[in-house]
Amino acid sequence: MDFTASCPFRGYDLNSYSESLVGGQTVPVGCVIETLDPSQLEIRQFTEPLALEDGIDFGGTWLGGRHVRMTGAVYGSTHADAISRLLGLAAVMTAESGTFGYYPLAIPGFGTISVRPNGLRYQFDRKQHGGDTSKPLAVSWSVTFYAANPAIV
């Protein structure tokens, strides 16, 4: 996977990192993907409760759901800019009302998969996010997607 290429999801570029000149210093702004893990696959198998009586001990194997986990960070030139970018990302990671919630996610070097986001996770820490609100801020985030088709890899 190319972590430097654009990764659009519902009109939001998950890899939109750039640098801006703010107050005489260069600061990062945008959103970046740090990690991607598409490897969690649930497997279902039927186990026979009466194996000793009928000689069948287990049945076939079926693929269950695939979870795709992604982490990243949003960067803002000020605290307000970073929070605005974070809340924009959180809105994208919430399914629209009246839909099944599956959307295409184009991952460079990996392909396009149909996924449902299960909400953006982020946390604020006084030690990391406190201080002068006019200074740049980075906030880490994570999201777990549920793939429509488990056989994506």
Short mmCIF file of N, CA, C and O in Angstrom, two decimals, residues 13-133:
data_model
loop_
_atom_site.label_atom_id
_atom_site.label_comp_id
_atom_site.label_asym_id
_atom_site.label_seq_id
_atom_site.Cartn_x
_atom_site.Cartn_y
_atom_site.Cartn_z
N ASP A 13 -10.52 13.14 1.54
CA ASP A 13 -9.22 12.50 1.26
C ASP A 13 -8.55 12.16 2.59
O ASP A 13 -8.18 13.05 3.36
N LEU A 14 -8.38 10.88 2.85
CA LEU A 14 -7.77 10.43 4.11
C LEU A 14 -6.27 10.66 4.13
O LEU A 14 -5.65 10.55 5.19
N ASN A 15 -5.67 10.95 2.98
CA ASN A 15 -4.24 11.27 2.89
C ASN A 15 -4.10 12.63 2.20
O ASN A 15 -3.81 12.71 1.02
N SER A 16 -4.30 13.68 2.95
CA SER A 16 -4.26 15.03 2.36
C SER A 16 -3.24 15.91 3.08
O SER A 16 -3.47 17.09 3.30
N TYR A 17 -2.12 15.34 3.47
CA TYR A 17 -1.09 16.05 4.23
C TYR A 17 -0.40 17.11 3.37
O TYR A 17 -0.06 16.89 2.22
N SER A 18 -0.20 18.29 3.96
CA SER A 18 0.59 19.35 3.33
C SER A 18 1.22 20.19 4.44
O SER A 18 0.96 19.96 5.62
N GLU A 19 2.02 21.13 4.06
CA GLU A 19 2.64 22.02 5.04
C GLU A 19 2.30 23.45 4.68
O GLU A 19 2.27 23.82 3.51
N SER A 20 2.01 24.25 5.73
CA SER A 20 1.65 25.65 5.54
C SER A 20 2.56 26.53 6.37
O SER A 20 3.05 26.12 7.43
N LEU A 21 2.73 27.75 5.92
CA LEU A 21 3.51 28.73 6.67
C LEU A 21 2.56 29.52 7.55
O LEU A 21 1.68 30.23 7.07
N VAL A 22 2.70 29.35 8.87
CA VAL A 22 1.83 30.02 9.83
C VAL A 22 2.70 30.72 10.87
O VAL A 22 3.49 30.08 11.56
N GLY A 23 2.57 32.03 10.96
CA GLY A 23 3.34 32.78 11.96
C GLY A 23 4.83 32.65 11.78
O GLY A 23 5.57 32.60 12.77
N GLY A 24 5.30 32.51 10.55
CA GLY A 24 6.73 32.42 10.29
C GLY A 24 7.30 31.02 10.44
O GLY A 24 8.51 30.84 10.30
N GLN A 25 6.47 30.04 10.74
CA GLN A 25 6.98 28.67 10.85
C GLN A 25 6.14 27.73 9.99
O GLN A 25 4.97 27.98 9.75
N THR A 26 6.76 26.66 9.54
CA THR A 26 6.08 25.68 8.71
C THR A 26 5.40 24.65 9.62
O THR A 26 6.05 24.06 10.48
N VAL A 27 4.09 24.47 9.41
CA VAL A 27 3.32 23.52 10.24
C VAL A 27 2.57 22.54 9.32
O VAL A 27 2.16 22.90 8.23
N PRO A 28 2.41 21.30 9.79
CA PRO A 28 1.66 20.33 8.99
C PRO A 28 0.16 20.58 9.12
O PRO A 28 -0.33 20.94 10.19
N VAL A 29 -0.57 20.38 8.04
CA VAL A 29 -2.04 20.46 8.05
C VAL A 29 -2.58 19.32 7.20
O VAL A 29 -1.92 18.86 6.27
N GLY A 30 -3.77 18.85 7.52
CA GLY A 30 -4.41 17.81 6.73
C GLY A 30 -4.65 16.55 7.52
O GLY A 30 -4.77 16.56 8.74
N CYS A 31 -4.72 15.44 6.80
CA CYS A 31 -5.04 14.14 7.39
C CYS A 31 -4.11 13.10 6.79
O CYS A 31 -3.80 13.15 5.60
N VAL A 32 -3.65 12.16 7.60
CA VAL A 32 -2.79 11.09 7.11
C VAL A 32 -3.25 9.74 7.67
O VAL A 32 -3.80 9.67 8.76
N ILE A 33 -2.99 8.69 6.90
CA ILE A 33 -3.20 7.32 7.35
C ILE A 33 -1.87 6.81 7.88
O ILE A 33 -0.85 6.91 7.20
N GLU A 34 -1.88 6.30 9.09
CA GLU A 34 -0.65 5.75 9.69
C GLU A 34 -0.56 4.24 9.51
O GLU A 34 0.50 3.71 9.19
N THR A 35 -1.66 3.53 9.77
CA THR A 35 -1.65 2.06 9.65
C THR A 35 -2.94 1.58 9.00
O THR A 35 -3.97 2.24 9.07
N LEU A 36 -2.85 0.40 8.38
CA LEU A 36 -4.02 -0.26 7.80
C LEU A 36 -3.87 -1.75 8.04
O LEU A 36 -2.84 -2.34 7.71
N ASP A 37 -4.89 -2.36 8.64
CA ASP A 37 -4.84 -3.79 8.93
C ASP A 37 -6.12 -4.46 8.42
O ASP A 37 -7.16 -4.37 9.06
N PRO A 38 -6.06 -5.12 7.25
CA PRO A 38 -7.24 -5.81 6.73
C PRO A 38 -7.27 -7.30 7.07
O PRO A 38 -7.99 -8.06 6.46
N SER A 39 -6.50 -7.74 8.05
CA SER A 39 -6.28 -9.17 8.25
C SER A 39 -7.27 -9.87 9.17
O SER A 39 -7.26 -11.10 9.24
N GLN A 40 -8.12 -9.15 9.90
CA GLN A 40 -9.03 -9.84 10.83
C GLN A 40 -10.22 -10.41 10.08
O GLN A 40 -11.06 -9.68 9.57
N LEU A 41 -10.28 -11.72 9.99
CA LEU A 41 -11.34 -12.43 9.29
C LEU A 41 -11.97 -13.44 10.23
O LEU A 41 -11.28 -14.27 10.81
N GLU A 42 -13.28 -13.35 10.36
CA GLU A 42 -13.99 -14.31 11.20
C GLU A 42 -14.30 -15.55 10.37
O GLU A 42 -14.71 -15.45 9.22
N ILE A 43 -14.09 -16.71 10.95
CA ILE A 43 -14.37 -17.98 10.26
C ILE A 43 -15.39 -18.74 11.10
O ILE A 43 -15.26 -18.85 12.32
N ARG A 44 -16.40 -19.25 10.43
CA ARG A 44 -17.45 -20.02 11.09
C ARG A 44 -17.33 -21.48 10.66
O ARG A 44 -17.10 -21.78 9.49
N GLN A 45 -17.53 -22.37 11.63
CA GLN A 45 -17.51 -23.79 11.32
C GLN A 45 -18.55 -24.49 12.18
O GLN A 45 -18.68 -24.22 13.38
N PHE A 46 -19.28 -25.38 11.57
CA PHE A 46 -20.31 -26.14 12.26
C PHE A 46 -19.66 -27.29 13.03
O PHE A 46 -18.88 -28.06 12.48
N THR A 47 -19.98 -27.42 14.30
CA THR A 47 -19.48 -28.53 15.12
C THR A 47 -20.66 -29.43 15.47
O THR A 47 -21.68 -28.96 15.98
N GLU A 48 -20.51 -30.70 15.23
CA GLU A 48 -21.58 -31.67 15.46
C GLU A 48 -21.66 -32.02 16.95
O GLU A 48 -20.68 -32.49 17.54
N PRO A 49 -22.83 -31.79 17.58
CA PRO A 49 -22.95 -32.12 19.01
C PRO A 49 -23.02 -33.62 19.28
O PRO A 49 -22.72 -34.06 20.38
N LEU A 50 -23.43 -34.43 18.31
CA LEU A 50 -23.56 -35.88 18.52
C LEU A 50 -22.51 -36.64 17.71
O LEU A 50 -22.82 -37.63 17.03
N ALA A 51 -21.27 -36.20 17.77
CA ALA A 51 -20.20 -36.77 16.94
C ALA A 51 -19.99 -38.26 17.19
O ALA A 51 -19.72 -39.01 16.26
N LEU A 52 -20.11 -38.73 18.41
CA LEU A 52 -19.89 -40.14 18.71
C LEU A 52 -21.00 -41.03 18.15
O LEU A 52 -20.77 -42.17 17.81
N GLU A 53 -22.21 -40.50 18.02
CA GLU A 53 -23.34 -41.31 17.56
C GLU A 53 -23.40 -41.42 16.04
O GLU A 53 -23.71 -42.49 15.51
N ASP A 54 -23.16 -40.34 15.31
CA ASP A 54 -23.32 -40.41 13.85
C ASP A 54 -22.01 -40.37 13.06
O ASP A 54 -22.03 -40.43 11.84
N GLY A 55 -20.87 -40.24 13.72
CA GLY A 55 -19.58 -40.29 13.04
C GLY A 55 -19.15 -39.01 12.36
O GLY A 55 -18.09 -38.96 11.76
N ILE A 56 -19.95 -37.95 12.42
CA ILE A 56 -19.58 -36.67 11.82
C ILE A 56 -19.10 -35.77 12.95
O ILE A 56 -19.84 -35.50 13.89
N ASP A 57 -17.85 -35.31 12.87
CA ASP A 57 -17.34 -34.50 13.98
C ASP A 57 -17.40 -33.00 13.71
O ASP A 57 -17.54 -32.22 14.62
N PHE A 58 -17.26 -32.57 12.45
CA PHE A 58 -17.39 -31.15 12.16
C PHE A 58 -17.78 -30.95 10.70
O PHE A 58 -17.58 -31.83 9.87
N GLY A 59 -18.34 -29.81 10.43
CA GLY A 59 -18.82 -29.51 9.07
C GLY A 59 -17.86 -28.58 8.34
O GLY A 59 -16.71 -28.42 8.69
N GLY A 60 -18.39 -27.97 7.29
CA GLY A 60 -17.59 -27.09 6.44
C GLY A 60 -17.23 -25.77 7.12
O GLY A 60 -17.73 -25.44 8.18
N THR A 61 -16.36 -25.03 6.46
CA THR A 61 -15.91 -23.74 6.97
C THR A 61 -16.48 -22.64 6.08
O THR A 61 -16.46 -22.74 4.86
N TRP A 62 -16.99 -21.57 6.70
CA TRP A 62 -17.54 -20.43 5.98
C TRP A 62 -16.82 -19.16 6.42
O TRP A 62 -16.46 -19.02 7.59
N LEU A 63 -16.63 -18.28 5.47
CA LEU A 63 -16.03 -16.99 5.81
C LEU A 63 -17.07 -16.11 6.47
O LEU A 63 -18.19 -15.98 5.98
N GLY A 64 -16.69 -15.50 7.56
CA GLY A 64 -17.56 -14.53 8.24
C GLY A 64 -17.16 -13.13 7.81
O GLY A 64 -16.64 -12.92 6.72
N GLY A 65 -17.36 -12.17 8.66
CA GLY A 65 -17.05 -10.79 8.34
C GLY A 65 -15.57 -10.47 8.41
O GLY A 65 -14.83 -11.09 9.16
N ARG A 66 -15.14 -9.51 7.58
CA ARG A 66 -13.76 -9.03 7.62
C ARG A 66 -13.77 -7.62 8.20
O ARG A 66 -14.54 -6.77 7.79
N HIS A 67 -12.89 -7.40 9.17
CA HIS A 67 -12.72 -6.08 9.76
C HIS A 67 -11.45 -5.45 9.19
O HIS A 67 -10.42 -6.09 9.13
N VAL A 68 -11.56 -4.21 8.77
CA VAL A 68 -10.41 -3.46 8.27
C VAL A 68 -10.18 -2.32 9.25
O VAL A 68 -11.03 -1.45 9.42
N ARG A 69 -9.05 -2.34 9.93
CA ARG A 69 -8.73 -1.31 10.91
C ARG A 69 -7.75 -0.31 10.33
O ARG A 69 -6.79 -0.68 9.67
N MET A 70 -8.01 0.97 10.59
CA MET A 70 -7.18 2.04 10.07
C MET A 70 -6.93 3.05 11.18
O MET A 70 -7.82 3.34 11.97
N THR A 71 -5.70 3.54 11.27
CA THR A 71 -5.36 4.61 12.21
C THR A 71 -4.71 5.74 11.44
O THR A 71 -4.16 5.54 10.36
N GLY A 72 -4.77 6.92 12.02
CA GLY A 72 -4.16 8.07 11.38
C GLY A 72 -4.14 9.27 12.30
O GLY A 72 -4.33 9.14 13.51
N ALA A 73 -3.94 10.43 11.72
CA ALA A 73 -3.90 11.67 12.50
C ALA A 73 -4.40 12.82 11.62
O ALA A 73 -4.24 12.79 10.40
N VAL A 74 -5.02 13.79 12.26
CA VAL A 74 -5.37 15.04 11.59
C VAL A 74 -4.46 16.11 12.16
O VAL A 74 -4.14 16.11 13.36
N TYR A 75 -4.02 17.02 11.30
CA TYR A 75 -3.15 18.11 11.69
C TYR A 75 -3.84 19.42 11.36
O TYR A 75 -4.40 19.58 10.29
N GLY A 76 -3.78 20.37 12.30
CA GLY A 76 -4.35 21.68 12.07
C GLY A 76 -3.37 22.77 12.43
O GLY A 76 -2.52 22.60 13.31
N SER A 77 -3.50 23.91 11.76
CA SER A 77 -2.59 25.03 12.04
C SER A 77 -2.89 25.66 13.39
O SER A 77 -2.03 26.32 13.98
N THR A 78 -4.11 25.46 13.90
CA THR A 78 -4.50 25.88 15.26
C THR A 78 -5.32 24.74 15.86
O THR A 78 -5.69 23.79 15.16
N HIS A 79 -5.64 24.86 17.13
CA HIS A 79 -6.48 23.84 17.77
C HIS A 79 -7.85 23.78 17.09
O HIS A 79 -8.37 22.70 16.82
N ALA A 80 -8.43 24.95 16.80
CA ALA A 80 -9.74 25.00 16.16
C ALA A 80 -9.71 24.36 14.78
O ALA A 80 -10.64 23.64 14.40
N ASP A 81 -8.65 24.59 14.02
CA ASP A 81 -8.50 24.00 12.70
C ASP A 81 -8.41 22.48 12.80
O ASP A 81 -9.06 21.75 12.03
N ALA A 82 -7.65 21.98 13.75
CA ALA A 82 -7.51 20.52 13.92
C ALA A 82 -8.84 19.89 14.33
O ALA A 82 -9.23 18.84 13.79
N ILE A 83 -9.57 20.52 15.25
CA ILE A 83 -10.85 19.97 15.70
C ILE A 83 -11.86 20.02 14.55
O ILE A 83 -12.66 19.09 14.37
N SER A 84 -11.85 21.07 13.77
CA SER A 84 -12.73 21.17 12.61
C SER A 84 -12.46 20.03 11.63
O SER A 84 -13.38 19.40 11.11
N ARG A 85 -11.20 19.76 11.35
CA ARG A 85 -10.83 18.66 10.46
C ARG A 85 -11.24 17.31 11.05
O ARG A 85 -11.71 16.43 10.34
N LEU A 86 -11.06 17.15 12.35
CA LEU A 86 -11.42 15.90 13.02
C LEU A 86 -12.93 15.66 12.96
O LEU A 86 -13.38 14.55 12.67
N LEU A 87 -13.72 16.69 13.20
CA LEU A 87 -15.18 16.53 13.17
C LEU A 87 -15.68 16.30 11.75
O LEU A 87 -16.67 15.58 11.55
N GLY A 88 -15.00 16.87 10.76
CA GLY A 88 -15.34 16.57 9.37
C GLY A 88 -15.10 15.11 9.04
O GLY A 88 -15.90 14.45 8.37
N LEU A 89 -13.99 14.59 9.53
CA LEU A 89 -13.67 13.17 9.34
C LEU A 89 -14.67 12.29 10.08
O LEU A 89 -15.11 11.26 9.56
N ALA A 90 -15.06 12.69 11.29
CA ALA A 90 -16.03 11.91 12.07
C ALA A 90 -17.37 11.84 11.35
O ALA A 90 -18.04 10.79 11.37
N ALA A 91 -17.77 12.92 10.69
CA ALA A 91 -19.03 12.92 9.94
C ALA A 91 -18.98 11.95 8.77
O ALA A 91 -19.96 11.26 8.47
N VAL A 92 -17.83 11.85 8.12
CA VAL A 92 -17.66 10.94 6.99
C VAL A 92 -17.70 9.49 7.46
O VAL A 92 -18.13 8.60 6.73
N MET A 93 -17.26 9.24 8.67
CA MET A 93 -17.20 7.87 9.21
C MET A 93 -18.51 7.44 9.88
O MET A 93 -18.54 6.44 10.60
N THR A 94 -19.58 8.18 9.64
CA THR A 94 -20.90 7.82 10.15
C THR A 94 -21.80 7.54 8.95
O THR A 94 -21.87 8.34 8.02
N ALA A 95 -22.47 6.40 8.97
CA ALA A 95 -23.33 6.02 7.84
C ALA A 95 -24.52 6.96 7.72
O ALA A 95 -25.05 7.45 8.71
N GLU A 96 -24.93 7.23 6.47
CA GLU A 96 -26.09 8.08 6.23
C GLU A 96 -27.35 7.33 6.59
O GLU A 96 -27.45 6.13 6.43
N SER A 97 -28.36 8.07 7.06
CA SER A 97 -29.64 7.49 7.41
C SER A 97 -30.33 6.95 6.16
O SER A 97 -30.28 7.57 5.09
N GLY A 98 -30.96 5.82 6.28
CA GLY A 98 -31.69 5.24 5.17
C GLY A 98 -30.84 4.42 4.21
O GLY A 98 -31.32 4.01 3.16
N THR A 99 -29.59 4.17 4.55
CA THR A 99 -28.72 3.35 3.71
C THR A 99 -28.24 2.16 4.52
O THR A 99 -28.40 2.11 5.74
N PHE A 100 -27.64 1.20 3.83
CA PHE A 100 -27.01 0.08 4.54
C PHE A 100 -25.65 0.48 5.07
O PHE A 100 -25.03 -0.26 5.82
N GLY A 101 -25.15 1.64 4.64
CA GLY A 101 -23.90 2.17 5.17
C GLY A 101 -22.64 1.69 4.51
O GLY A 101 -21.56 1.92 5.03
N TYR A 102 -22.73 0.99 3.37
CA TYR A 102 -21.53 0.51 2.68
C TYR A 102 -21.12 1.51 1.59
O TYR A 102 -21.95 1.95 0.80
N TYR A 103 -19.84 1.84 1.58
CA TYR A 103 -19.31 2.82 0.64
C TYR A 103 -17.98 2.30 0.09
O TYR A 103 -17.27 1.56 0.77
N PRO A 104 -17.61 2.70 -1.13
CA PRO A 104 -16.32 2.26 -1.69
C PRO A 104 -15.15 2.97 -1.02
O PRO A 104 -15.20 4.18 -0.79
N LEU A 105 -14.12 2.22 -0.69
CA LEU A 105 -12.89 2.76 -0.15
C LEU A 105 -11.76 2.35 -1.09
O LEU A 105 -11.44 1.16 -1.20
N ALA A 106 -11.20 3.33 -1.78
CA ALA A 106 -10.12 3.07 -2.74
C ALA A 106 -8.78 3.19 -2.02
O ALA A 106 -8.37 4.27 -1.63
N ILE A 107 -8.11 2.05 -1.85
CA ILE A 107 -6.83 2.03 -1.16
C ILE A 107 -5.73 1.86 -2.21
O ILE A 107 -5.69 0.84 -2.90
N PRO A 108 -4.85 2.86 -2.36
CA PRO A 108 -3.79 2.78 -3.38
C PRO A 108 -2.91 1.54 -3.21
O PRO A 108 -2.44 1.25 -2.10
N GLY A 109 -2.74 0.79 -4.28
CA GLY A 109 -1.91 -0.40 -4.23
C GLY A 109 -2.62 -1.61 -3.65
O GLY A 109 -2.04 -2.69 -3.54
N PHE A 110 -3.87 -1.46 -3.27
CA PHE A 110 -4.61 -2.54 -2.64
C PHE A 110 -5.90 -2.82 -3.39
O PHE A 110 -6.35 -3.95 -3.46
N GLY A 111 -6.53 -1.79 -3.94
CA GLY A 111 -7.79 -1.94 -4.67
C GLY A 111 -8.92 -1.20 -3.98
O GLY A 111 -8.73 -0.53 -2.97
N THR A 112 -10.11 -1.35 -4.53
CA THR A 112 -11.30 -0.72 -3.96
C THR A 112 -12.15 -1.78 -3.30
O THR A 112 -12.45 -2.81 -3.90
N ILE A 113 -12.53 -1.52 -2.06
CA ILE A 113 -13.38 -2.46 -1.32
C ILE A 113 -14.60 -1.71 -0.82
O ILE A 113 -14.57 -0.49 -0.62
N SER A 114 -15.69 -2.43 -0.65
CA SER A 114 -16.92 -1.84 -0.13
C SER A 114 -16.94 -2.06 1.38
O SER A 114 -16.90 -3.20 1.85
N VAL A 115 -16.98 -0.97 2.14
CA VAL A 115 -16.88 -1.07 3.60
C VAL A 115 -17.95 -0.21 4.28
O VAL A 115 -18.48 0.74 3.70
N ARG A 116 -18.26 -0.57 5.51
CA ARG A 116 -19.15 0.23 6.36
C ARG A 116 -18.33 0.71 7.54
O ARG A 116 -17.79 -0.09 8.31
N PRO A 117 -18.19 2.03 7.74
CA PRO A 117 -17.44 2.51 8.89
C PRO A 117 -18.25 2.34 10.17
O PRO A 117 -19.46 2.52 10.17
N ASN A 118 -17.59 1.97 11.23
CA ASN A 118 -18.26 1.79 12.52
C ASN A 118 -17.99 2.95 13.47
O ASN A 118 -17.91 2.78 14.67
N GLY A 119 -17.83 4.14 12.91
CA GLY A 119 -17.63 5.34 13.73
C GLY A 119 -16.17 5.61 14.02
O GLY A 119 -15.36 4.70 14.20
N LEU A 120 -15.82 6.89 14.02
CA LEU A 120 -14.45 7.31 14.28
C LEU A 120 -14.18 7.32 15.78
O LEU A 120 -15.01 7.77 16.56
N ARG A 121 -13.01 6.85 16.17
CA ARG A 121 -12.60 6.86 17.58
C ARG A 121 -11.44 7.83 17.73
O ARG A 121 -10.49 7.80 16.96
N TYR A 122 -11.53 8.69 18.73
CA TYR A 122 -10.45 9.62 19.06
C TYR A 122 -10.59 9.99 20.52
O TYR A 122 -11.64 9.77 21.13
N GLN A 123 -9.52 10.50 21.09
CA GLN A 123 -9.59 10.86 22.50
C GLN A 123 -8.74 12.11 22.72
O GLN A 123 -7.75 12.33 22.04
N PHE A 124 -9.18 12.91 23.67
CA PHE A 124 -8.45 14.12 24.02
C PHE A 124 -7.78 13.91 25.37
O PHE A 124 -8.36 13.35 26.28
N ASP A 125 -6.55 14.33 25.46
CA ASP A 125 -5.75 14.20 26.67
C ASP A 125 -5.22 15.58 27.05
O ASP A 125 -4.63 16.26 26.21
N ARG A 126 -5.43 15.97 28.28
CA ARG A 126 -5.00 17.29 28.73
C ARG A 126 -3.50 17.51 28.51
O ARG A 126 -3.07 18.58 28.10
N LYS A 127 -2.70 16.49 28.74
CA LYS A 127 -1.25 16.63 28.60
C LYS A 127 -0.83 16.80 27.14
O LYS A 127 0.16 17.45 26.86
N GLN A 128 -1.57 16.19 26.23
CA GLN A 128 -1.22 16.28 24.81
C GLN A 128 -1.89 17.45 24.10
O GLN A 128 -1.32 18.04 23.21
N HIS A 129 -3.14 17.75 24.48
CA HIS A 129 -3.93 18.71 23.72
C HIS A 129 -4.19 20.01 24.46
O HIS A 129 -4.91 20.86 23.95
N GLY A 130 -3.63 20.18 25.64
CA GLY A 130 -3.82 21.43 26.37
C GLY A 130 -2.87 22.51 25.88
O GLY A 130 -2.11 22.32 24.94
N GLY A 131 -2.94 23.67 26.50
CA GLY A 131 -2.00 24.74 26.15
C GLY A 131 -2.60 25.80 25.26
O GLY A 131 -3.81 25.98 25.18
N ASP A 132 -1.72 26.52 24.56
CA ASP A 132 -2.10 27.64 23.72
C ASP A 132 -2.91 27.15 22.52
O ASP A 132 -2.40 26.42 21.67
N THR A 133 -4.15 27.59 22.41
CA THR A 133 -5.02 27.13 21.33
C THR A 133 -4.70 27.73 19.97
O THR A 133 -5.23 27.31 18.96
#
